């Protein structure tokens, strides 16, 4: 087989990586080895696993210069952005370490034996346990945060599962070197062999999802690739959960008073949000509802877009899809082009595109995600036009509302309108720049995601756990966390939530 | 269309119910009305919803005599069993009311704005919110606990969702009268119209699952019907979660010392567990591993099975399937018949069947659930034979281990062997008789269930919720539970779990 190539999107130059696609036999061996690692990992307590996560964070930062340089050449993303993204990934490993130490994620419950209206009830103890080897498919647009060293890997490991990663074809060397940083650190820490694995190539990814040893799939990418992976899962003998972050339009609404009061700030903020990282963010605001009279904001965005230099896109496929979708938004969606993008002299580079439409004309045809630096500005005369237009918007990761204190009823109405449509509502800000914290949610109704879980924030760990109950179990077979006496995790005991003894 | 019939399994007598199958148009109208109710329900606080659940519990008990009598005639189950089951369903509504009052199920998290290694982080607040109208498909074998008034209905309502129930064809009158008890009580309590709905007939059930207004499906039933519903979901424009409790063999293992020390008690307990409710329980132990030398236990079970009078099965379809599967276990699975069942003079009645096999001969062909009073006794010479045989057992709701204190290493080894196979491990007891409590788990690896969630216990509510995050939200649009200051629910604030202020 030929080795994988890597392409610098800033120049279009392709070079061989020397990495060979993983064969089907190798994928099978890796998955089986991960299943062995899964059993071996059971022997280690939470505090050990928290230490492993911290060792991985340290390793990432130790190799920062090499990793960021590699990612720049493979993604065309800016150094500052990639540095922050690496910091975010290390921070994420450490935050999951804290969560593993804290133990609340186990959802430990003890129901002592008791008499009930139905007769004597047995002693029942329950907590969440890891589910098995997790296949992680990273995204093209986050070579660190949603890739080898990203949230799926961190949360799956935090839960106690081994991980087998499918390297993204758009950044194979970044994947390889990130993996090497993690794998070396895990080995040095004394983790079981094959706690981490990686495969290369599309066929290897498909084989991985089909492998009986794989217990779940985490995926951040396109709806079309997501559908292909789901079809592979549907053909498995044993179906497995598929956690997909797929597509998002992220509507943003500016109220009349906000448009008057903060025109310049909103023009600035919106431009930065839809063009940052060349608009290749799943939380990019793809459609913005502005009052008809807010021409100043539109003019300012248009001026900035016209002056903007082309930025590198991640790969030629994204550039091609961008052009296609932009044309569809105009031809089928009836949007008007205010600023047409232009490409640079080299590589896969593009300047921002701005489209406009009357809010009353918004249909599903103009409500398609264009991955790249494009925004559709929908101008409304009556707020009711926004309400109706929102019915054409597919489920999204986020919605954003800019409103003033003077319009609290309107803001509440808009909030109520978007609530069923999204996973996160942002007020007077921008949806890009997802904070990694305990409560952050990155998910939303289909097609934003395909589950009721999140891929960012500590509760992302829930995707890779399942409940297990012990009935009348002798103390010796109970996990430490479920034994009577002082516990180092919060628990619900006979219906009453108790903090950890050390808290 | 012809009206639905109801059949008394004790006599085989079929009579018309006067209930007409719900038309496709009526299903659509009911689902749309449920979507309206969903929006209306948002206006009510948790304490109101807890009161609704308690009103439903009261209504059930008020109509106990009528409901139990109706269920006896439609299911052939014994009065005492049905009385307990109704008590259990009322208890379950009240336990969910307590959980709604307590509010921990919201998983409320507040991350105040803070500086992070990646720069300033916004204020992020997150909790779980209801997902929309839930379609509930009850089971034939639990006319109360897993049907109209069962755990799916209780947990979906507790979460804040309307429910549309598909009445089970095996007990249409029980379904109708149970629904009437709930609907009347909900109306009297002042709940929005169509908070509860019901449809009749197979075509109506299919239309319900396909309806765009339905947000999730809860199902307890056969693997084959589960697959049909999943196929309908796969054809929807918007996929929805399907929570299926499908099939379970529930292996039970008796160690050598336990077999010696407690032969009589184990023979009694095992016989009662696999024949109770005519073996029509999803947690029935379908295969029991006994030491080769434990002939006394086998003899006692055989004697009791031979003496047992036929019990009514739920319907003729179950009787037919039972015969077929029993023949397959003998022909393909190579089991020997120790006691052949005999049918009674009237209706769909059957006495217990006992099969035997050497543990070394256990294959997937003998590891099939036979819904009804049948057990396969697998005799082992070496415990290692059990370990190998377990590899042929499909994912189950439960596994049970009978062991003595003298054998703690063996018990730990067996526990480790079954852990990945099941959702609940029972020690020195029996898996039937599922306690309703905070921590009970009723689920397990495929094909026991198809998700990482449970259908019994308070965490069953998680199936019908999704996370929503508010970023930098003005206090007025935040739910009460996420506002600063004293809270009446437990919350995680800046990473630290806090009990409710009133706790």
PDB file of N, CA, C and O in Angstrom, chain A residues 251-308:
ATOM      1  N   UNK A 251     -27.800  29.776  14.817  1.00  0.00           N
ATOM      2  CA  UNK A 251     -28.428  31.076  14.569  1.00  0.00           C
ATOM      3  C   UNK A 251     -28.046  32.093  15.639  1.00  0.00           C
ATOM      4  O   UNK A 251     -27.864  31.749  16.803  1.00  0.00           O
ATOM      5  N   UNK A 252     -27.937  33.341  15.208  1.00  0.00           N
ATOM      6  CA  UNK A 252     -27.635  34.454  16.114  1.00  0.00           C
ATOM      7  C   UNK A 252     -28.669  35.534  15.831  1.00  0.00           C
ATOM      8  O   UNK A 252     -28.964  35.827  14.675  1.00  0.00           O
ATOM      9  N   UNK A 253     -29.243  36.072  16.880  1.00  0.00           N
ATOM     10  CA  UNK A 253     -30.325  37.047  16.727  1.00  0.00           C
ATOM     11  C   UNK A 253     -29.932  38.339  17.443  1.00  0.00           C
ATOM     12  O   UNK A 253     -29.545  38.305  18.616  1.00  0.00           O
ATOM     13  N   UNK A 254     -30.051  39.437  16.740  1.00  0.00           N
ATOM     14  CA  UNK A 254     -29.786  40.748  17.342  1.00  0.00           C
ATOM     15  C   UNK A 254     -31.117  41.492  17.414  1.00  0.00           C
ATOM     16  O   UNK A 254     -31.798  41.658  16.393  1.00  0.00           O
ATOM     17  N   UNK A 255     -31.487  41.918  18.607  1.00  0.00           N
ATOM     18  CA  UNK A 255     -32.755  42.637  18.771  1.00  0.00           C
ATOM     19  C   UNK A 255     -32.595  44.083  18.282  1.00  0.00           C
ATOM     20  O   UNK A 255     -31.469  44.583  18.137  1.00  0.00           O
ATOM     21  N   UNK A 256     -33.706  44.754  18.067  1.00  0.00           N
ATOM     22  CA  UNK A 256     -33.610  46.148  17.603  1.00  0.00           C
ATOM     23  C   UNK A 256     -32.799  47.032  18.552  1.00  0.00           C
ATOM     24  O   UNK A 256     -31.914  47.782  18.094  1.00  0.00           O
ATOM     25  N   UNK A 257     -33.059  46.949  19.850  1.00  0.00           N
ATOM     26  CA  UNK A 257     -32.334  47.839  20.770  1.00  0.00           C
ATOM     27  C   UNK A 257     -30.846  47.501  20.824  1.00  0.00           C
ATOM     28  O   UNK A 257     -29.996  48.401  20.909  1.00  0.00           O
ATOM     29  N   UNK A 258     -30.518  46.211  20.775  1.00  0.00           N
ATOM     30  CA  UNK A 258     -29.104  45.832  20.792  1.00  0.00           C
ATOM     31  C   UNK A 258     -28.413  46.344  19.535  1.00  0.00           C
ATOM     32  O   UNK A 258     -27.280  46.827  19.581  1.00  0.00           O
ATOM     33  N   UNK A 259     -29.107  46.259  18.403  1.00  0.00           N
ATOM     34  CA  UNK A 259     -28.525  46.724  17.137  1.00  0.00           C
ATOM     35  C   UNK A 259     -28.261  48.224  17.196  1.00  0.00           C
ATOM     36  O   UNK A 259     -27.256  48.706  16.659  1.00  0.00           O
ATOM     37  N   UNK A 260     -29.154  48.970  17.849  1.00  0.00           N
ATOM     38  CA  UNK A 260     -28.938  50.416  17.980  1.00  0.00           C
ATOM     39  C   UNK A 260     -27.823  50.718  18.960  1.00  0.00           C
ATOM     40  O   UNK A 260     -26.947  51.544  18.704  1.00  0.00           O
ATOM     41  N   UNK A 261     -27.876  50.044  20.110  1.00  0.00           N
ATOM     42  CA  UNK A 261     -26.982  50.412  21.212  1.00  0.00           C
ATOM     43  C   UNK A 261     -25.547  49.972  20.969  1.00  0.00           C
ATOM     44  O   UNK A 261     -24.614  50.615  21.451  1.00  0.00           O
ATOM     45  N   UNK A 262     -25.361  48.846  20.242  1.00  0.00           N
ATOM     46  CA  UNK A 262     -24.015  48.267  20.178  1.00  0.00           C
ATOM     47  C   UNK A 262     -23.624  47.903  18.749  1.00  0.00           C
ATOM     48  O   UNK A 262     -23.020  46.854  18.510  1.00  0.00           O
ATOM     49  N   UNK A 263     -23.967  48.755  17.822  1.00  0.00           N
ATOM     50  CA  UNK A 263     -23.747  48.425  16.405  1.00  0.00           C
ATOM     51  C   UNK A 263     -22.287  48.082  16.112  1.00  0.00           C
ATOM     52  O   UNK A 263     -22.000  47.035  15.514  1.00  0.00           O
ATOM     53  N   UNK A 264     -21.375  48.919  16.538  1.00  0.00           N
ATOM     54  CA  UNK A 264     -19.959  48.680  16.208  1.00  0.00           C
ATOM     55  C   UNK A 264     -19.440  47.405  16.856  1.00  0.00           C
ATOM     56  O   UNK A 264     -18.763  46.592  16.223  1.00  0.00           O
ATOM     57  N   UNK A 265     -19.782  47.246  18.137  1.00  0.00           N
ATOM     58  CA  UNK A 265     -19.278  46.066  18.862  1.00  0.00           C
ATOM     59  C   UNK A 265     -19.837  44.784  18.246  1.00  0.00           C
ATOM     60  O   UNK A 265     -19.123  43.774  18.125  1.00  0.00           O
ATOM     61  N   UNK A 266     -21.093  44.818  17.851  1.00  0.00           N
ATOM     62  CA  UNK A 266     -21.696  43.617  17.263  1.00  0.00           C
ATOM     63  C   UNK A 266     -21.094  43.328  15.890  1.00  0.00           C
ATOM     64  O   UNK A 266     -20.803  42.174  15.555  1.00  0.00           O
ATOM     65  N   UNK A 267     -20.874  44.349  15.108  1.00  0.00           N
ATOM     66  CA  UNK A 267     -20.235  44.138  13.794  1.00  0.00           C
ATOM     67  C   UNK A 267     -18.854  43.519  13.976  1.00  0.00           C
ATOM     68  O   UNK A 267     -18.504  42.540  13.304  1.00  0.00           O
ATOM     69  N   UNK A 268     -18.097  44.062  14.905  1.00  0.00           N
ATOM     70  CA  UNK A 268     -16.767  43.510  15.196  1.00  0.00           C
ATOM     71  C   UNK A 268     -16.841  42.062  15.673  1.00  0.00           C
ATOM     72  O   UNK A 268     -16.129  41.190  15.186  1.00  0.00           O
ATOM     73  N   UNK A 269     -17.672  41.867  16.671  1.00  0.00           N
ATOM     74  CA  UNK A 269     -17.746  40.537  17.304  1.00  0.00           C
ATOM     75  C   UNK A 269     -18.235  39.488  16.328  1.00  0.00           C
ATOM     76  O   UNK A 269     -17.702  38.372  16.271  1.00  0.00           O
ATOM     77  N   UNK A 270     -19.232  39.843  15.532  1.00  0.00           N
ATOM     78  CA  UNK A 270     -19.806  38.884  14.597  1.00  0.00           C
ATOM     79  C   UNK A 270     -18.801  38.558  13.497  1.00  0.00           C
ATOM     80  O   UNK A 270     -18.631  37.386  13.120  1.00  0.00           O
ATOM     81  N   UNK A 271     -18.126  39.595  13.011  1.00  0.00           N
ATOM     82  CA  UNK A 271     -17.130  39.340  11.961  1.00  0.00           C
ATOM     83  C   UNK A 271     -16.047  38.396  12.488  1.00  0.00           C
ATOM     84  O   UNK A 271     -15.674  37.419  11.835  1.00  0.00           O
ATOM     85  N   UNK A 272     -15.539  38.697  13.665  1.00  0.00           N
ATOM     86  CA  UNK A 272     -14.482  37.854  14.246  1.00  0.00           C
ATOM     87  C   UNK A 272     -14.978  36.422  14.444  1.00  0.00           C
ATOM     88  O   UNK A 272     -14.266  35.458  14.191  1.00  0.00           O
ATOM     89  N   UNK A 273     -16.233  36.298  14.883  1.00  0.00           N
ATOM     90  CA  UNK A 273     -16.760  34.969  15.202  1.00  0.00           C
ATOM     91  C   UNK A 273     -16.955  34.116  13.953  1.00  0.00           C
ATOM     92  O   UNK A 273     -16.669  32.924  13.966  1.00  0.00           O
ATOM     93  N   UNK A 274     -17.404  34.722  12.839  1.00  0.00           N
ATOM     94  CA  UNK A 274     -17.651  33.856  11.660  1.00  0.00           C
ATOM     95  C   UNK A 274     -16.432  33.692  10.775  1.00  0.00           C
ATOM     96  O   UNK A 274     -16.401  32.822   9.909  1.00  0.00           O
ATOM     97  N   UNK A 275     -15.389  34.503  11.027  1.00  0.00           N
ATOM     98  CA  UNK A 275     -14.185  34.364  10.201  1.00  0.00           C
ATOM     99  C   UNK A 275     -12.997  33.765  10.953  1.00  0.00           C
ATOM    100  O   UNK A 275     -12.013  33.379  10.328  1.00  0.00           O
ATOM    101  N   UNK A 276     -13.069  33.716  12.268  1.00  0.00           N
ATOM    102  CA  UNK A 276     -11.966  33.143  13.041  1.00  0.00           C
ATOM    103  C   UNK A 276     -11.715  31.708  12.617  1.00  0.00           C
ATOM    104  O   UNK A 276     -12.658  30.967  12.330  1.00  0.00           O
ATOM    105  N   UNK A 277     -10.449  31.310  12.548  1.00  0.00           N
ATOM    106  CA  UNK A 277     -10.065  29.974  12.064  1.00  0.00           C
ATOM    107  C   UNK A 277     -10.715  29.712  10.702  1.00  0.00           C
ATOM    108  O   UNK A 277     -11.127  28.584  10.397  1.00  0.00           O
ATOM    109  N   UNK A 278     -10.816  30.776   9.902  1.00  0.00           N
ATOM    110  CA  UNK A 278     -11.429  30.694   8.560  1.00  0.00           C
ATOM    111  C   UNK A 278     -12.836  30.110   8.616  1.00  0.00           C
ATOM    112  O   UNK A 278     -13.272  29.418   7.698  1.00  0.00           O
ATOM    113  N   UNK A 279     -13.539  30.401   9.692  1.00  0.00           N
ATOM    114  CA  UNK A 279     -14.945  29.977   9.794  1.00  0.00           C
ATOM    115  C   UNK A 279     -15.121  28.478   9.927  1.00  0.00           C
ATOM    116  O   UNK A 279     -16.242  27.967   9.821  1.00  0.00           O
ATOM    117  N   UNK A 280     -14.052  27.775  10.196  1.00  0.00           N
ATOM    118  CA  UNK A 280     -14.114  26.314  10.266  1.00  0.00           C
ATOM    119  C   UNK A 280     -14.308  25.858  11.709  1.00  0.00           C
ATOM    120  O   UNK A 280     -13.507  25.103  12.257  1.00  0.00           O
ATOM    121  N   UNK A 281     -15.342  26.344  12.318  1.00  0.00           N
ATOM    122  CA  UNK A 281     -15.664  25.985  13.703  1.00  0.00           C
ATOM    123  C   UNK A 281     -17.109  25.483  13.724  1.00  0.00           C
ATOM    124  O   UNK A 281     -17.987  26.080  13.092  1.00  0.00           O
ATOM    125  N   UNK A 282     -17.359  24.415  14.472  1.00  0.00           N
ATOM    126  CA  UNK A 282     -18.716  23.861  14.492  1.00  0.00           C
ATOM    127  C   UNK A 282     -19.690  24.815  15.177  1.00  0.00           C
ATOM    128  O   UNK A 282     -20.896  24.681  15.020  1.00  0.00           O
ATOM    129  N   UNK A 283     -19.160  25.771  15.926  1.00  0.00           N
ATOM    130  CA  UNK A 283     -20.046  26.732  16.598  1.00  0.00           C
ATOM    131  C   UNK A 283     -20.100  28.078  15.864  1.00  0.00           C
ATOM    132  O   UNK A 283     -20.668  29.036  16.393  1.00  0.00           O
ATOM    133  N   UNK A 284     -19.555  28.134  14.678  1.00  0.00           N
ATOM    134  CA  UNK A 284     -19.609  29.390  13.903  1.00  0.00           C
ATOM    135  C   UNK A 284     -21.051  29.828  13.693  1.00  0.00           C
ATOM    136  O   UNK A 284     -21.881  29.021  13.284  1.00  0.00           O
ATOM    137  N   UNK A 285     -21.365  31.112  13.942  1.00  0.00           N
ATOM    138  CA  UNK A 285     -22.711  31.581  13.635  1.00  0.00           C
ATOM    139  C   UNK A 285     -22.897  31.604  12.119  1.00  0.00           C
ATOM    140  O   UNK A 285     -22.251  32.402  11.433  1.00  0.00           O
ATOM    141  N   UNK A 286     -23.758  30.740  11.600  1.00  0.00           N
ATOM    142  CA  UNK A 286     -23.927  30.625  10.150  1.00  0.00           C
ATOM    143  C   UNK A 286     -25.013  31.532   9.617  1.00  0.00           C
ATOM    144  O   UNK A 286     -25.031  31.865   8.429  1.00  0.00           O
ATOM    145  N   UNK A 287     -25.930  31.927  10.488  1.00  0.00           N
ATOM    146  CA  UNK A 287     -26.991  32.836  10.069  1.00  0.00           C
ATOM    147  C   UNK A 287     -27.225  33.836  11.205  1.00  0.00           C
ATOM    148  O   UNK A 287     -27.288  33.443  12.376  1.00  0.00           O
ATOM    149  N   UNK A 288     -27.288  35.110  10.835  1.00  0.00           N
ATOM    150  CA  UNK A 288     -27.498  36.156  11.846  1.00  0.00           C
ATOM    151  C   UNK A 288     -28.741  36.950  11.472  1.00  0.00           C
ATOM    152  O   UNK A 288     -28.852  37.431  10.339  1.00  0.00           O
ATOM    153  N   UNK A 289     -29.663  37.057  12.395  1.00  0.00           N
ATOM    154  CA  UNK A 289     -30.877  37.833  12.170  1.00  0.00           C
ATOM    155  C   UNK A 289     -30.644  39.258  12.670  1.00  0.00           C
ATOM    156  O   UNK A 289     -30.411  39.477  13.869  1.00  0.00           O
ATOM    157  N   UNK A 290     -30.706  40.204  11.764  1.00  0.00           N
ATOM    158  CA  UNK A 290     -30.500  41.606  12.123  1.00  0.00           C
ATOM    159  C   UNK A 290     -31.746  42.395  11.721  1.00  0.00           C
ATOM    160  O   UNK A 290     -32.383  42.077  10.708  1.00  0.00           O
ATOM    161  N   UNK A 291     -32.062  43.436  12.472  1.00  0.00           N
ATOM    162  CA  UNK A 291     -33.199  44.274  12.091  1.00  0.00           C
ATOM    163  C   UNK A 291     -32.952  44.902  10.714  1.00  0.00           C
ATOM    164  O   UNK A 291     -31.809  45.171  10.338  1.00  0.00           O
ATOM    165  N   UNK A 292     -34.030  45.114   9.991  1.00  0.00           N
ATOM    166  CA  UNK A 292     -33.909  45.717   8.663  1.00  0.00           C
ATOM    167  C   UNK A 292     -33.191  47.058   8.737  1.00  0.00           C
ATOM    168  O   UNK A 292     -32.426  47.420   7.835  1.00  0.00           O
ATOM    169  N   UNK A 293     -33.415  47.757   9.847  1.00  0.00           N
ATOM    170  CA  UNK A 293     -32.834  49.101   9.943  1.00  0.00           C
ATOM    171  C   UNK A 293     -31.364  49.090  10.409  1.00  0.00           C
ATOM    172  O   UNK A 293     -30.763  50.150  10.547  1.00  0.00           O
ATOM    173  N   UNK A 294     -30.806  47.901  10.634  1.00  0.00           N
ATOM    174  CA  UNK A 294     -29.427  47.837  11.144  1.00  0.00           C
ATOM    175  C   UNK A 294     -28.422  47.814  10.002  1.00  0.00           C
ATOM    176  O   UNK A 294     -27.469  47.029   9.993  1.00  0.00           O
ATOM    177  N   UNK A 295     -28.626  48.677   9.039  1.00  0.00           N
ATOM    178  CA  UNK A 295     -27.737  48.700   7.876  1.00  0.00           C
ATOM    179  C   UNK A 295     -26.291  48.987   8.235  1.00  0.00           C
ATOM    180  O   UNK A 295     -25.365  48.510   7.570  1.00  0.00           O
ATOM    181  N   UNK A 296     -26.100  49.733   9.297  1.00  0.00           N
ATOM    182  CA  UNK A 296     -24.736  50.076   9.692  1.00  0.00           C
ATOM    183  C   UNK A 296     -23.922  48.843  10.054  1.00  0.00           C
ATOM    184  O   UNK A 296     -22.739  48.737   9.697  1.00  0.00           O
ATOM    185  N   UNK A 297     -24.553  47.925  10.738  1.00  0.00           N
ATOM    186  CA  UNK A 297     -23.844  46.691  11.116  1.00  0.00           C
ATOM    187  C   UNK A 297     -23.471  45.914   9.857  1.00  0.00           C
ATOM    188  O   UNK A 297     -22.339  45.446   9.701  1.00  0.00           O
ATOM    189  N   UNK A 298     -24.431  45.826   8.950  1.00  0.00           N
ATOM    190  CA  UNK A 298     -24.166  45.081   7.718  1.00  0.00           C
ATOM    191  C   UNK A 298     -23.042  45.749   6.934  1.00  0.00           C
ATOM    192  O   UNK A 298     -22.110  45.076   6.462  1.00  0.00           O
ATOM    193  N   UNK A 299     -23.107  47.056   6.821  1.00  0.00           N
ATOM    194  CA  UNK A 299     -22.063  47.766   6.074  1.00  0.00           C
ATOM    195  C   UNK A 299     -20.679  47.527   6.684  1.00  0.00           C
ATOM    196  O   UNK A 299     -19.694  47.334   5.962  1.00  0.00           O
ATOM    197  N   UNK A 300     -20.619  47.559   8.000  1.00  0.00           N
ATOM    198  CA  UNK A 300     -19.330  47.362   8.669  1.00  0.00           C
ATOM    199  C   UNK A 300     -18.791  45.958   8.414  1.00  0.00           C
ATOM    200  O   UNK A 300     -17.596  45.760   8.178  1.00  0.00           O
ATOM    201  N   UNK A 301     -19.683  44.962   8.454  1.00  0.00           N
ATOM    202  CA  UNK A 301     -19.243  43.580   8.201  1.00  0.00           C
ATOM    203  C   UNK A 301     -18.787  43.435   6.757  1.00  0.00           C
ATOM    204  O   UNK A 301     -17.752  42.819   6.464  1.00  0.00           O
ATOM    205  N   UNK A 302     -19.546  44.046   5.853  1.00  0.00           N
ATOM    206  CA  UNK A 302     -19.190  43.979   4.435  1.00  0.00           C
ATOM    207  C   UNK A 302     -17.811  44.605   4.210  1.00  0.00           C
ATOM    208  O   UNK A 302     -16.955  44.036   3.510  1.00  0.00           O
ATOM    209  N   UNK A 303     -17.594  45.755   4.814  1.00  0.00           N
ATOM    210  CA  UNK A 303     -16.310  46.437   4.623  1.00  0.00           C
ATOM    211  C   UNK A 303     -15.157  45.587   5.133  1.00  0.00           C
ATOM    212  O   UNK A 303     -14.115  45.455   4.477  1.00  0.00           O
ATOM    213  N   UNK A 304     -15.350  44.982   6.282  1.00  0.00           N
ATOM    214  CA  UNK A 304     -14.264  44.170   6.836  1.00  0.00           C
ATOM    215  C   UNK A 304     -14.026  42.933   5.975  1.00  0.00           C
ATOM    216  O   UNK A 304     -12.885  42.499   5.803  1.00  0.00           O
ATOM    217  N   UNK A 305     -15.116  42.358   5.472  1.00  0.00           N
ATOM    218  CA  UNK A 305     -14.963  41.152   4.644  1.00  0.00           C
ATOM    219  C   UNK A 305     -14.240  41.485   3.349  1.00  0.00           C
ATOM    220  O   UNK A 305     -13.404  40.712   2.868  1.00  0.00           O
ATOM    221  N   UNK A 306     -14.566  42.656   2.773  1.00  0.00           N
ATOM    222  CA  UNK A 306     -13.918  43.040   1.513  1.00  0.00           C
ATOM    223  C   UNK A 306     -12.413  43.263   1.704  1.00  0.00           C
ATOM    224  O   UNK A 306     -11.620  42.972   0.819  1.00  0.00           O
ATOM    225  N   UNK A 307     -12.061  43.775   2.876  1.00  0.00           N
ATOM    226  CA  UNK A 307     -10.646  44.065   3.131  1.00  0.00           C
ATOM    227  C   UNK A 307      -9.851  42.840   3.587  1.00  0.00           C
ATOM    228  O   UNK A 307      -8.615  42.893   3.634  1.00  0.00           O
ATOM    229  N   UNK A 308     -10.545  41.797   3.951  1.00  0.00           N
ATOM    230  CA  UNK A 308      -9.841  40.680   4.605  1.00  0.00           C
ATOM    231  C   UNK A 308      -8.978  39.910   3.615  1.00  0.00           C
ATOM    232  O   UNK A 308      -9.373  39.675   2.472  1.00  0.00           O
TER     233      UNK A 308
END
